[in-house]
Tab-separated table of C-alpha atoms and ligand atoms in Angstrom:
chain	number	residue	atom	x	y	z
I	1	MET	CA	140.218	109.845	88.945
I	2	LYS	CA	139.352	112.304	92.288
I	3	ASP	CA	142.336	111.915	94.186
I	4	ALA	CA	140.207	112.217	97.503
I	5	ARG	CA	138.184	109.278	97.301
I	6	ASP	CA	138.256	107.964	100.175
I	7	GLN	CA	139.962	104.714	100.364
I	8	LYS	CA	138.744	103.248	103.272
I	9	ILE	CA	134.856	103.761	102.041
I	10	PRO	CA	134.695	100.685	99.554
I	11	TYR	CA	132.151	101.346	96.660
I	12	LYS	CA	129.602	99.267	97.883
I	13	ILE	CA	129.013	97.951	101.213
I	14	TYR	CA	127.810	94.850	101.843
I	15	LEU	CA	126.091	92.906	104.712
I	16	SER	CA	127.433	89.416	105.721
I	17	GLU	CA	124.558	86.867	105.872
I	18	SER	CA	124.954	86.078	109.696
I	19	GLU	CA	124.940	90.414	109.884
I	20	MET	CA	121.648	90.430	107.642
I	21	PRO	CA	118.437	92.000	109.951
I	22	LYS	CA	116.653	89.180	112.180
I	23	THR	CA	113.650	91.893	112.931
I	24	TRP	CA	111.925	94.456	111.424
I	25	TYR	CA	111.318	97.330	112.603
I	26	ASN	CA	108.163	99.017	114.037
I	27	VAL	CA	108.593	103.116	113.935
I	28	ARG	CA	104.821	103.114	115.771
I	29	ALA	CA	106.179	102.264	118.831
I	30	ASP	CA	108.225	105.275	119.026
I	31	MET	CA	105.912	107.869	118.005
I	32	LYS	CA	104.431	109.923	120.677
I	33	ASN	CA	101.670	110.912	118.386
I	34	LYS	CA	100.429	107.502	116.751
I	35	PRO	CA	99.070	107.515	112.881
I	36	ALA	CA	95.624	107.378	113.731
I	37	PRO	CA	93.652	104.712	112.704
I	38	LEU	CA	91.378	103.636	109.510
I	39	LEU	CA	88.230	103.468	110.132
I	40	ASN	CA	85.172	101.947	108.672
I	41	PRO	CA	82.817	104.228	106.666
I	42	GLY	CA	80.311	103.167	107.654
I	43	THR	CA	79.901	103.531	111.184
I	44	LEU	CA	83.238	105.849	111.017
I	45	LYS	CA	85.116	103.696	114.024
I	46	PRO	CA	88.020	102.247	113.789
I	47	MET	CA	88.277	99.350	112.200
I	48	THR	CA	88.321	96.273	114.418
I	49	ALA	CA	90.883	93.292	114.031
I	50	GLU	CA	87.700	91.273	112.789
I	51	GLU	CA	86.298	93.834	110.096
I	52	LEU	CA	89.801	93.531	108.870
I	53	SER	CA	90.422	90.067	108.498
I	54	GLY	CA	87.814	89.299	106.347
I	55	VAL	CA	89.483	91.341	103.836
I	56	PHE	CA	93.328	90.643	105.022
I	57	CYS	CA	95.480	87.844	106.389
I	58	GLU	CA	94.983	87.506	110.371
I	59	GLU	CA	98.690	88.003	111.550
I	60	LEU	CA	98.492	91.168	108.950
I	61	VAL	CA	96.131	92.482	110.758
I	62	GLN	CA	98.026	91.845	113.541
I	63	GLN	CA	100.739	94.002	112.515
I	64	GLU	CA	98.634	96.336	110.808
I	65	LEU	CA	97.258	97.616	114.647
I	66	ASP	CA	100.683	97.042	116.008
I	67	ASN	CA	101.433	100.506	117.246
I	68	ASP	CA	103.509	99.060	120.147
I	69	SER	CA	105.539	96.094	119.524
I	70	ARG	CA	109.465	98.242	118.491
I	71	TYR	CA	110.805	94.788	117.048
I	72	ILE	CA	109.153	92.180	115.021
I	73	ASP	CA	110.664	89.006	114.277
I	74	ILE	CA	111.311	88.066	110.696
I	75	PRO	CA	110.167	84.035	110.501
I	76	GLN	CA	112.477	82.709	108.930
I	77	GLU	CA	111.465	81.440	105.450
I	78	ILE	CA	111.613	84.967	104.924
I	79	GLN	CA	114.996	85.588	105.707
I	80	ASP	CA	115.564	82.694	103.790
I	81	PHE	CA	113.469	83.880	100.911
I	82	TYR	CA	115.420	87.372	101.546
I	83	LYS	CA	118.973	85.794	101.435
I	84	MET	CA	118.195	85.172	97.697
I	85	TYR	CA	118.677	89.117	96.669
I	86	ARG	CA	119.523	90.720	100.081
I	87	PRO	CA	121.394	92.760	101.659
I	88	SER	CA	121.103	94.825	98.677
I	89	PRO	CA	124.184	97.250	97.893
I	90	LEU	CA	124.601	100.656	100.580
I	91	VAL	CA	126.438	101.994	96.823
I	92	ARG	CA	128.985	104.852	97.766
I	93	ALA	CA	128.343	106.875	94.419
I	94	TYR	CA	132.177	108.135	93.738
I	95	CYS	CA	131.312	108.404	90.091
I	96	LEU	CA	128.252	111.034	90.884
I	97	GLU	CA	130.540	113.006	93.441
I	98	GLU	CA	133.345	113.139	91.236
I	99	LYS	CA	131.210	114.147	88.372
I	100	LEU	CA	129.698	116.729	90.325
I	101	GLN	CA	132.572	118.050	91.562
I	102	THR	CA	131.163	118.524	95.477
I	103	PRO	CA	132.169	117.499	98.865
I	104	ALA	CA	129.581	116.088	99.580
I	105	LYS	CA	129.428	112.367	100.767
I	106	ILE	CA	126.216	110.554	99.066
I	107	TYR	CA	125.207	106.858	99.467
I	108	TYR	CA	122.522	105.485	97.856
I	109	LYS	CA	120.871	101.735	98.820
I	110	PHE	CA	120.084	100.131	95.720
I	111	GLU	CA	117.360	97.870	95.420
I	112	GLY	CA	116.607	97.430	91.984
I	113	ASN	CA	118.734	93.723	91.780
I	114	ASN	CA	115.764	91.178	92.396
I	115	THR	CA	113.731	90.152	89.131
I	116	SER	CA	111.077	92.390	89.854
I	117	GLY	CA	113.557	95.828	89.765
I	118	SER	CA	111.967	97.336	92.957
I	119	HIS	CA	111.762	96.626	96.560
I	120	LYS	CA	108.448	96.104	96.666
I	121	LEU	CA	109.551	91.787	96.913
I	122	ASN	CA	110.016	93.260	100.403
I	123	SER	CA	106.247	93.398	101.009
I	124	ALA	CA	105.130	90.784	98.964
I	125	ILE	CA	107.074	87.508	100.669
I	126	ALA	CA	105.730	88.761	103.606
I	127	GLN	CA	102.525	89.381	103.014
I	128	ALA	CA	102.569	85.813	100.643
I	129	TYR	CA	104.079	84.010	103.720
I	130	TYR	CA	101.223	84.837	106.266
I	131	ALA	CA	98.338	83.863	103.852
I	132	LYS	CA	100.451	80.337	102.776
I	133	LYS	CA	100.693	79.998	107.138
I	134	GLN	CA	97.249	81.447	107.156
I	135	GLY	CA	96.306	78.206	105.044
I	136	LEU	CA	95.060	80.204	102.408
I	137	LYS	CA	94.707	78.990	98.388
I	138	GLY	CA	95.627	82.712	97.262
I	139	VAL	CA	95.531	86.438	97.508
I	140	THR	CA	94.310	89.053	94.379
I	141	THR	CA	95.783	92.085	94.073
I	142	GLU	CA	95.727	95.377	91.512
I	143	THR	CA	98.621	96.926	90.262
I	144	GLY	CA	99.311	99.638	87.774
I	145	ALA	CA	102.798	100.192	86.368
I	146	GLY	CA	103.186	96.309	87.585
I	147	GLN	CA	105.717	96.631	89.204
I	148	TRP	CA	103.646	95.475	92.657
I	149	GLY	CA	102.171	92.650	90.431
I	150	THR	CA	105.356	91.218	89.225
I	151	ALA	CA	107.253	91.424	92.620
I	152	LEU	CA	103.636	89.377	94.455
I	153	SER	CA	103.782	86.786	91.303
I	154	MET	CA	107.827	86.069	92.649
I	155	ALA	CA	106.324	85.751	95.773
I	156	CYS	CA	103.501	83.345	95.305
I	157	SER	CA	104.748	81.346	93.008
I	158	TYR	CA	108.259	80.757	95.332
I	159	LEU	CA	105.025	79.697	97.687
I	160	GLY	CA	102.843	77.814	96.198
I	161	LEU	CA	100.116	80.301	96.373
I	162	ASP	CA	97.312	81.495	93.487
I	163	CYS	CA	97.456	85.062	92.954
I	164	LYS	CA	95.399	87.293	90.829
I	165	VAL	CA	96.325	90.617	89.652
I	166	TYR	CA	93.891	92.623	88.153
I	167	MET	CA	95.966	95.151	86.326
I	168	VAL	CA	94.495	98.894	84.968
I	169	LYS	CA	93.526	98.225	81.262
I	170	CYS	CA	95.940	100.830	80.055
I	171	SER	CA	98.862	99.689	81.362
I	172	TYR	CA	98.046	96.176	80.596
I	173	GLU	CA	97.521	96.675	76.978
I	174	GLN	CA	101.180	99.329	77.068
I	175	LYS	CA	103.075	97.531	79.196
I	176	PRO	CA	102.872	93.809	77.129
I	177	PHE	CA	106.275	92.811	78.925
I	178	ARG	CA	105.446	93.167	82.785
I	179	ARG	CA	102.515	91.087	82.281
I	180	GLU	CA	104.277	88.796	80.506
I	181	VAL	CA	106.648	88.335	83.556
I	182	MET	CA	103.760	88.016	85.282
I	183	ARG	CA	102.471	85.172	83.690
I	184	THR	CA	105.880	83.423	83.590
I	185	TYR	CA	106.013	83.648	87.553
I	186	GLY	CA	102.254	82.236	87.417
I	187	ALA	CA	99.900	84.726	88.091
I	188	SER	CA	96.580	85.389	86.594
I	189	VAL	CA	96.398	88.834	84.766
I	190	THR	CA	93.425	90.592	84.117
I	191	PRO	CA	93.026	93.890	82.939
I	192	SER	CA	90.699	95.598	84.655
I	193	PRO	CA	87.536	96.594	84.800
I	194	SER	CA	86.438	93.906	83.670
I	195	MET	CA	83.343	91.277	83.579
I	196	GLU	CA	84.923	88.437	85.839
I	197	THR	CA	83.300	91.251	89.105
I	198	GLU	CA	80.302	92.718	89.842
I	199	ILE	CA	82.293	96.030	90.244
I	200	GLY	CA	83.462	95.619	86.819
I	201	ARG	CA	80.417	94.814	84.674
I	202	LYS	CA	78.623	97.841	86.555
I	203	ILE	CA	81.942	100.567	85.169
I	204	LEU	CA	81.974	99.273	82.024
I	205	ALA	CA	78.125	99.326	81.420
I	206	GLU	CA	78.530	102.814	83.238
I	207	HIS	CA	81.332	103.714	80.938
I	208	PRO	CA	82.315	101.107	77.635
I	209	GLY	CA	85.584	101.747	76.746
I	210	THR	CA	87.265	102.801	79.650
I	211	THR	CA	91.001	101.798	80.257
I	212	GLY	CA	90.638	101.841	83.839
I	213	SER	CA	92.225	103.184	87.195
I	214	LEU	CA	93.874	101.777	89.257
I	215	GLY	CA	90.800	102.909	91.922
I	216	CYS	CA	88.703	100.704	90.323
I	217	ALA	CA	91.371	97.798	90.236
I	218	ILE	CA	90.952	97.807	93.636
I	219	SER	CA	87.924	97.686	93.975
I	220	GLU	CA	87.982	94.254	91.633
I	221	ALA	CA	90.584	92.836	93.474
I	222	VAL	CA	88.951	92.893	97.157
I	223	GLU	CA	85.596	92.310	95.206
I	224	THR	CA	87.070	88.948	94.421
I	225	ALA	CA	88.983	88.032	97.718
I	226	THR	CA	86.316	88.593	99.584
I	227	GLN	CA	83.973	86.496	97.500
I	228	ASN	CA	86.008	83.762	97.017
I	229	GLU	CA	87.111	81.244	99.719
I	230	GLY	CA	90.612	81.049	100.752
I	231	TYR	CA	91.147	84.343	98.939
I	232	ARG	CA	93.135	87.806	100.660
I	233	TYR	CA	93.330	90.733	99.263
I	234	VAL	CA	96.929	92.474	99.689
I	235	LEU	CA	98.334	95.354	98.860
I	236	GLY	CA	101.811	97.103	97.690
I	237	SER	CA	101.895	100.180	100.260
I	238	VAL	CA	100.227	103.115	102.142
I	239	LEU	CA	99.483	100.553	104.971
I	240	ASN	CA	101.304	99.932	108.793
I	241	GLN	CA	102.179	96.393	108.030
I	242	VAL	CA	104.227	97.129	104.116
I	243	LEU	CA	106.000	100.194	106.222
I	244	LEU	CA	106.872	96.778	108.734
I	245	HIS	CA	108.579	94.790	105.745
I	246	GLN	CA	110.464	97.355	104.452
I	247	SER	CA	112.411	98.738	107.730
I	248	ILE	CA	114.053	96.241	106.218
I	249	ILE	CA	115.798	98.246	104.015
I	250	GLY	CA	116.497	101.244	106.825
I	251	MET	CA	118.052	98.275	108.995
I	252	GLU	CA	120.742	96.882	106.276
I	253	THR	CA	121.429	100.743	105.585
I	254	LYS	CA	121.969	101.384	109.184
I	255	ALA	CA	123.604	98.566	109.616
I	256	ALA	CA	126.206	99.234	107.042
I	257	LEU	CA	126.612	103.089	107.788
I	258	ASP	CA	127.579	101.174	111.575
I	259	GLN	CA	130.164	99.201	110.595
I	260	TYR	CA	132.131	102.208	109.435
I	261	GLY	CA	131.315	104.959	111.375
I	262	ILE	CA	129.223	106.878	109.001
I	263	VAL	CA	126.655	109.276	109.851
I	264	PRO	CA	124.056	110.839	107.495
I	265	ASP	CA	123.054	114.250	107.634
I	266	MET	CA	120.096	113.836	105.064
I	267	ILE	CA	117.877	110.841	103.717
I	268	ILE	CA	115.906	111.576	100.616
I	269	GLY	CA	113.738	109.776	99.486
I	270	CYS	CA	110.715	109.145	96.583
I	271	ALA	CA	106.906	108.624	97.856
I	272	GLY	CA	103.988	107.176	96.406
I	273	GLY	CA	102.063	105.755	98.885
I	274	GLY	CA	105.446	105.847	101.174
I	275	SER	CA	106.690	102.560	101.854
I	276	ASN	CA	110.218	102.630	100.477
I	277	LEU	CA	111.342	106.231	102.205
I	278	GLY	CA	109.279	104.779	104.967
I	279	GLY	CA	111.013	101.937	105.613
I	280	LEU	CA	114.497	103.301	104.835
I	281	ILE	CA	113.597	106.182	106.865
I	282	SER	CA	112.112	104.112	109.829
I	283	PRO	CA	115.691	102.888	111.922
I	284	PHE	CA	116.832	107.030	111.765
I	285	MET	CA	113.746	108.426	112.347
I	286	GLY	CA	113.151	106.172	115.499
I	287	GLU	CA	116.359	107.826	117.179
I	288	LYS	CA	115.289	110.904	116.343
I	289	LEU	CA	111.814	110.049	118.031
I	290	ARG	CA	113.775	108.985	120.822
I	291	GLY	CA	116.330	112.556	120.916
I	292	GLU	CA	119.145	110.528	120.071
I	293	LYS	CA	120.230	112.029	117.066
I	294	ASP	CA	118.808	114.812	114.614
I	295	TYR	CA	118.364	113.820	110.582
I	296	GLN	CA	116.870	116.052	107.475
I	297	PHE	CA	114.532	113.683	106.063
I	298	ILE	CA	112.759	114.211	102.989
I	299	ALA	CA	110.015	113.219	100.849
I	300	VAL	CA	110.313	113.411	97.369
I	301	GLU	CA	107.259	113.688	94.965
I	302	PRO	CA	105.726	114.512	91.601
I	303	ALA	CA	104.709	117.759	91.042
I	304	SER	CA	101.868	116.567	89.331
I	305	CYS	CA	100.520	115.280	91.865
I	306	PRO	CA	101.487	116.772	94.931
I	307	SER	CA	99.629	114.839	98.201
I	308	MET	CA	102.522	115.758	101.343
I	309	THR	CA	103.542	119.332	99.584
I	310	ARG	CA	99.794	120.637	98.344
I	311	GLY	CA	97.591	118.026	100.013
I	312	VAL	CA	95.424	118.471	103.333
I	313	TYR	CA	95.740	116.155	105.791
I	314	ALA	CA	92.125	114.073	106.394
I	315	TYR	CA	90.773	111.011	105.906
I	316	ASP	CA	89.789	109.952	102.834
I	317	PHE	CA	88.835	106.787	100.973
I	318	CYS	CA	91.876	105.017	99.667
I	319	ASP	CA	90.383	103.590	96.507
I	320	THR	CA	88.299	105.528	93.700
I	321	GLY	CA	85.734	102.792	94.284
I	322	MET	CA	85.089	104.018	98.246
I	323	VAL	CA	85.873	100.261	98.983
I	324	CYS	CA	88.143	100.231	101.600
I	325	PRO	CA	88.739	102.210	105.377
I	326	LEU	CA	89.200	105.305	105.487
I	327	ALA	CA	93.165	106.560	106.572
I	328	LYS	CA	94.073	109.800	107.997
I	329	MET	CA	96.330	111.126	105.584
I	330	TYR	CA	98.013	113.729	102.971
I	331	THR	CA	95.364	113.100	100.020
I	332	LEU	CA	94.507	115.084	96.904
I	333	GLY	CA	91.472	113.040	97.366
I	334	SER	CA	90.280	109.768	96.248
I	335	GLY	CA	89.135	111.011	92.900
I	336	PHE	CA	91.962	113.182	92.173
I	337	ILE	CA	93.428	112.062	88.582
I	338	PRO	CA	96.723	112.487	88.503
I	339	SER	CA	98.187	113.616	84.744
I	340	ALA	CA	99.885	111.468	83.146
I	341	ASN	CA	103.433	111.538	84.857
I	342	HIS	CA	105.673	108.662	83.561
I	343	ALA	CA	106.535	107.007	87.455
I	344	GLY	CA	103.220	105.651	87.756
I	345	GLY	CA	104.305	104.331	91.089
I	346	LEU	CA	103.945	107.639	92.533
I	347	ARG	CA	100.595	108.330	90.780
I	348	TYR	CA	99.071	107.963	94.388
I	349	HIS	CA	96.451	110.351	95.856
I	350	GLY	CA	97.208	110.079	99.408
I	351	MET	CA	100.296	108.825	101.335
I	352	SER	CA	100.947	106.098	104.369
I	353	SER	CA	99.067	107.127	107.936
I	354	ILE	CA	102.922	107.112	109.395
I	355	LEU	CA	104.670	109.637	107.218
I	356	SER	CA	101.422	111.774	107.527
I	357	GLN	CA	101.385	111.786	111.085
I	358	LEU	CA	105.592	112.522	111.200
I	359	TYR	CA	105.492	115.246	108.405
I	360	ALA	CA	102.605	117.025	110.100
I	361	ASP	CA	105.042	116.438	113.822
I	362	GLY	CA	107.397	118.398	111.898
I	363	TYR	CA	109.992	115.400	111.609
I	364	MET	CA	110.297	115.241	108.011
I	365	GLU	CA	110.154	117.718	104.731
I	366	ALA	CA	108.461	117.152	101.090
I	367	ARG	CA	109.239	118.056	98.047
I	368	SER	CA	108.123	118.358	94.440
I	369	VAL	CA	109.718	118.284	91.361
I	370	GLU	CA	109.112	118.373	87.591
I	371	GLN	CA	109.388	115.071	85.848
I	372	THR	CA	111.896	116.908	82.870
I	373	ALA	CA	113.848	117.254	85.423
I	374	VAL	CA	113.909	114.304	86.797
I	375	PHE	CA	114.532	112.635	83.492
I	376	GLN	CA	117.622	115.101	83.524
I	377	ALA	CA	118.455	113.252	86.566
I	378	ALA	CA	117.769	110.523	86.580
I	379	GLU	CA	120.124	110.491	82.763
I	380	ALA	CA	122.727	112.070	84.580
I	381	PHE	CA	123.111	109.122	87.005
I	382	ALA	CA	122.446	106.592	84.686
I	383	ARG	CA	125.510	108.168	82.553
I	384	VAL	CA	128.490	107.678	85.494
I	385	GLU	CA	126.720	105.632	88.266
I	386	GLY	CA	125.890	102.531	85.166
I	387	ILE	CA	122.719	101.664	86.413
I	388	LEU	CA	119.454	102.627	84.972
I	389	PRO	CA	117.337	104.405	87.273
I	390	ALA	CA	113.187	103.424	87.247
I	391	PRO	CA	111.362	107.235	86.876
I	392	GLU	CA	110.276	106.804	90.300
I	393	SER	CA	113.582	106.479	92.192
I	394	SER	CA	115.335	109.308	89.648
I	395	HIS	CA	112.759	111.361	92.007
I	396	ALA	CA	115.283	110.874	94.885
I	397	ILE	CA	118.320	111.178	92.628
I	398	LYS	CA	116.757	114.717	91.559
I	399	VAL	CA	116.975	115.949	94.927
I	400	ALA	CA	120.196	114.248	95.981
I	401	ILE	CA	121.715	116.216	93.185
I	402	ASP	CA	119.549	119.500	94.299
I	403	GLU	CA	121.909	119.106	97.461
I	404	ALA	CA	124.930	118.351	96.679
I	405	MET	CA	125.250	120.833	94.929
I	406	LYS	CA	124.642	122.863	96.988
I	407	CYS	CA	127.140	121.732	99.313
I	408	LYS	CA	129.870	122.696	96.886
I	409	GLU	CA	128.561	126.340	96.573
I	410	THR	CA	128.514	126.079	100.498
I	411	GLY	CA	132.204	123.769	100.923
I	412	GLU	CA	129.994	121.469	103.372
I	413	GLU	CA	130.571	118.066	103.014
I	414	LYS	CA	127.906	116.651	104.385
I	415	THR	CA	126.470	113.163	103.981
I	416	ILE	CA	123.625	112.018	102.097
I	417	VAL	CA	121.929	109.069	101.499
I	418	PHE	CA	119.124	108.720	98.904
I	419	GLY	CA	116.966	105.236	98.440
I	420	LEU	CA	117.443	103.644	94.895
I	421	THR	CA	114.160	101.679	94.638
I	422	GLY	CA	114.680	99.933	91.184
I	423	THR	CA	115.129	99.906	86.953
I	424	GLY	CA	114.048	101.891	84.816
I	425	TYR	CA	114.094	98.552	81.995
I	426	PHE	CA	110.239	98.994	81.623
I	427	ASP	CA	109.784	102.672	81.173
I	428	MET	CA	111.594	102.804	77.919
I	429	MET	CA	108.773	104.480	76.261
I	430	ALA	CA	109.256	107.516	79.463
I	431	TYR	CA	113.039	107.697	78.275
I	432	GLU	CA	112.076	107.364	74.269
I	433	LYS	CA	109.333	110.840	75.331
I	434	PHE	CA	112.404	112.535	77.692
I	435	HIS	CA	115.103	111.963	74.534
I	436	ASN	CA	112.807	112.944	71.763
I	437	GLY	CA	111.576	116.302	73.970
I	438	GLU	CA	108.428	114.894	74.166
I	439	MET	CA	107.503	114.866	77.828
I	440	THR	CA	106.083	117.448	79.444
I	441	ASP	CA	105.688	119.025	82.710
I	442	TYR	CA	101.902	119.463	83.885
I	443	ILE	CA	101.705	120.593	87.634
I	444	PRO	CA	97.762	120.905	88.611
I	445	MET	CA	95.688	124.762	89.579
I	446	ASP	CA	95.018	125.682	92.506
I	447	GLU	CA	91.147	124.423	91.020
I	448	ASP	CA	92.112	121.152	89.768
I	449	LEU	CA	92.691	119.951	93.428
I	450	GLN	CA	90.336	122.039	94.564
I	451	ALA	CA	87.891	119.559	93.042
I	452	GLY	CA	89.971	116.645	94.246
I	453	PHE	CA	89.168	117.967	97.364
I	454	GLU	CA	85.533	118.314	97.095
I	455	GLY	CA	85.608	114.512	97.602
I	456	ILE	CA	86.845	113.846	100.925
I	457	PRO	CA	84.213	113.050	103.036
I	458	ARG	CA	83.179	115.756	105.383
I	459	PHE	CA	81.746	114.208	109.225
I	460	PRO	CA	82.654	115.690	112.818
I	461	GLY	CA	86.361	116.586	112.563
I	462	ASN	CA	86.712	115.746	109.172
I	463	MET	CA	87.228	118.758	106.493
I	464	GLU	CA	84.476	121.408	108.686
L	501	PLP	C1	105.849	101.620	93.676
L	501	PLP	C2	107.357	101.812	93.657
L	501	PLP	C3	107.263	103.136	94.352
L	501	PLP	C4	106.700	103.843	95.001
L	501	PLP	O1	106.082	103.146	96.105
L	501	PLP	P1	106.128	103.013	97.500
L	501	PLP	O2	105.278	103.006	98.507
L	501	PLP	O3	106.149	105.317	98.071
L	501	PLP	O4	107.855	103.129	98.201
L	501	PLP	C5	108.761	103.777	94.125
L	501	PLP	N1	109.997	103.287	93.215
L	501	PLP	C6	109.865	101.986	92.622
L	501	PLP	C7	110.810	101.103	91.708
L	501	PLP	C8	108.540	101.579	92.557
L	501	PLP	O5	107.999	100.671	92.179
């Protein structure tokens, strides 16, 4: 056992119920350059609240457009739901530090302690709550790997809302257990493309036998929401409102660190659409934006889907079906199809507009990592810290370990905080590939990326 173990800091820092955040923090309020607004793809004008409310719940539209309110009250019902599985622990990774023999102090915020197994429940309950409050019958959504669909099913069953999930057909077939968890919580799960929607029938007629894509599932979910009275569409990442809800992660982390006077040097998180990372760093980023403190923020993405490190900053479609508004973001193009990377939650072609703006303005960094190295880090972590991490989360572990090893060389005692977004029980096929030495690292060539960039819309000021 490491002698220098810091007796004052417990293995896990938990907040008491009364110390839990009662507001979300909206980082946009402290950004000088606000994230670019969503555009109507037809008129290229900013989407109005009225246009958005055909697809999204009214209160969520307000949150989406609100660049000014610094704090937004968490409704009591949502606070009560949070109490069932929050606060999530902030863990001091003593065992990992010891294993690495690093002078760095490593902490991780663990979001996998709920049945859905990830942070996505933090926004799912908020979105379901506002749908219920509006008197809606239900919500529709898409799910790829299945984490978001699972979280939303849990939230909807709690509130008695109908939940229709379009699940990318290949995941539907390859991840039967995820599908059954959703059905246990009462969701209807349809493999996409399906015969239920016009767009699904069209895609099936054009590409018989296709196993689907996230973009196609989004189009089906949006169509079902807009064609059925009393339904709205909800999305689990990328949007401003989702980052806002996920700020609960950062608020808790900051409160826990403050109790012990711990000031992190760097905060690391994996980035798919950017919601967990955005939520984790939000209150710290606020301090940086206001010039009160300085932190290093690192977004970690797969080398196979490198939207920040190799993408372009432009307006692009959020979905392959091109039915959603245009968002300004770091993107690989909505037609970019990443190679099979086992971190399904990180295979999105774009990035949150908030994080994209902060990255463009130099407030944060991004790194891409290859999946074999990610699984090596995942396994090393599991063996000493016990938790079986999700492949997505393991991207953050990889960079946290890299940084801790740099500290070992330089002797610096940096304090590293990273987001451990979830558990990997449904990803054992990926672990199996890794153990059998069958995992490959595919990095797209510049030509592959160029093909994706071709699909980004051209208009004055965009890609011209
Ligand atoms: C969805 C997911 C992610 C990525 O989504 P973000 O919106 O970038 O946070 C990361 N980790 C897990 C476990 C996920 O389920």
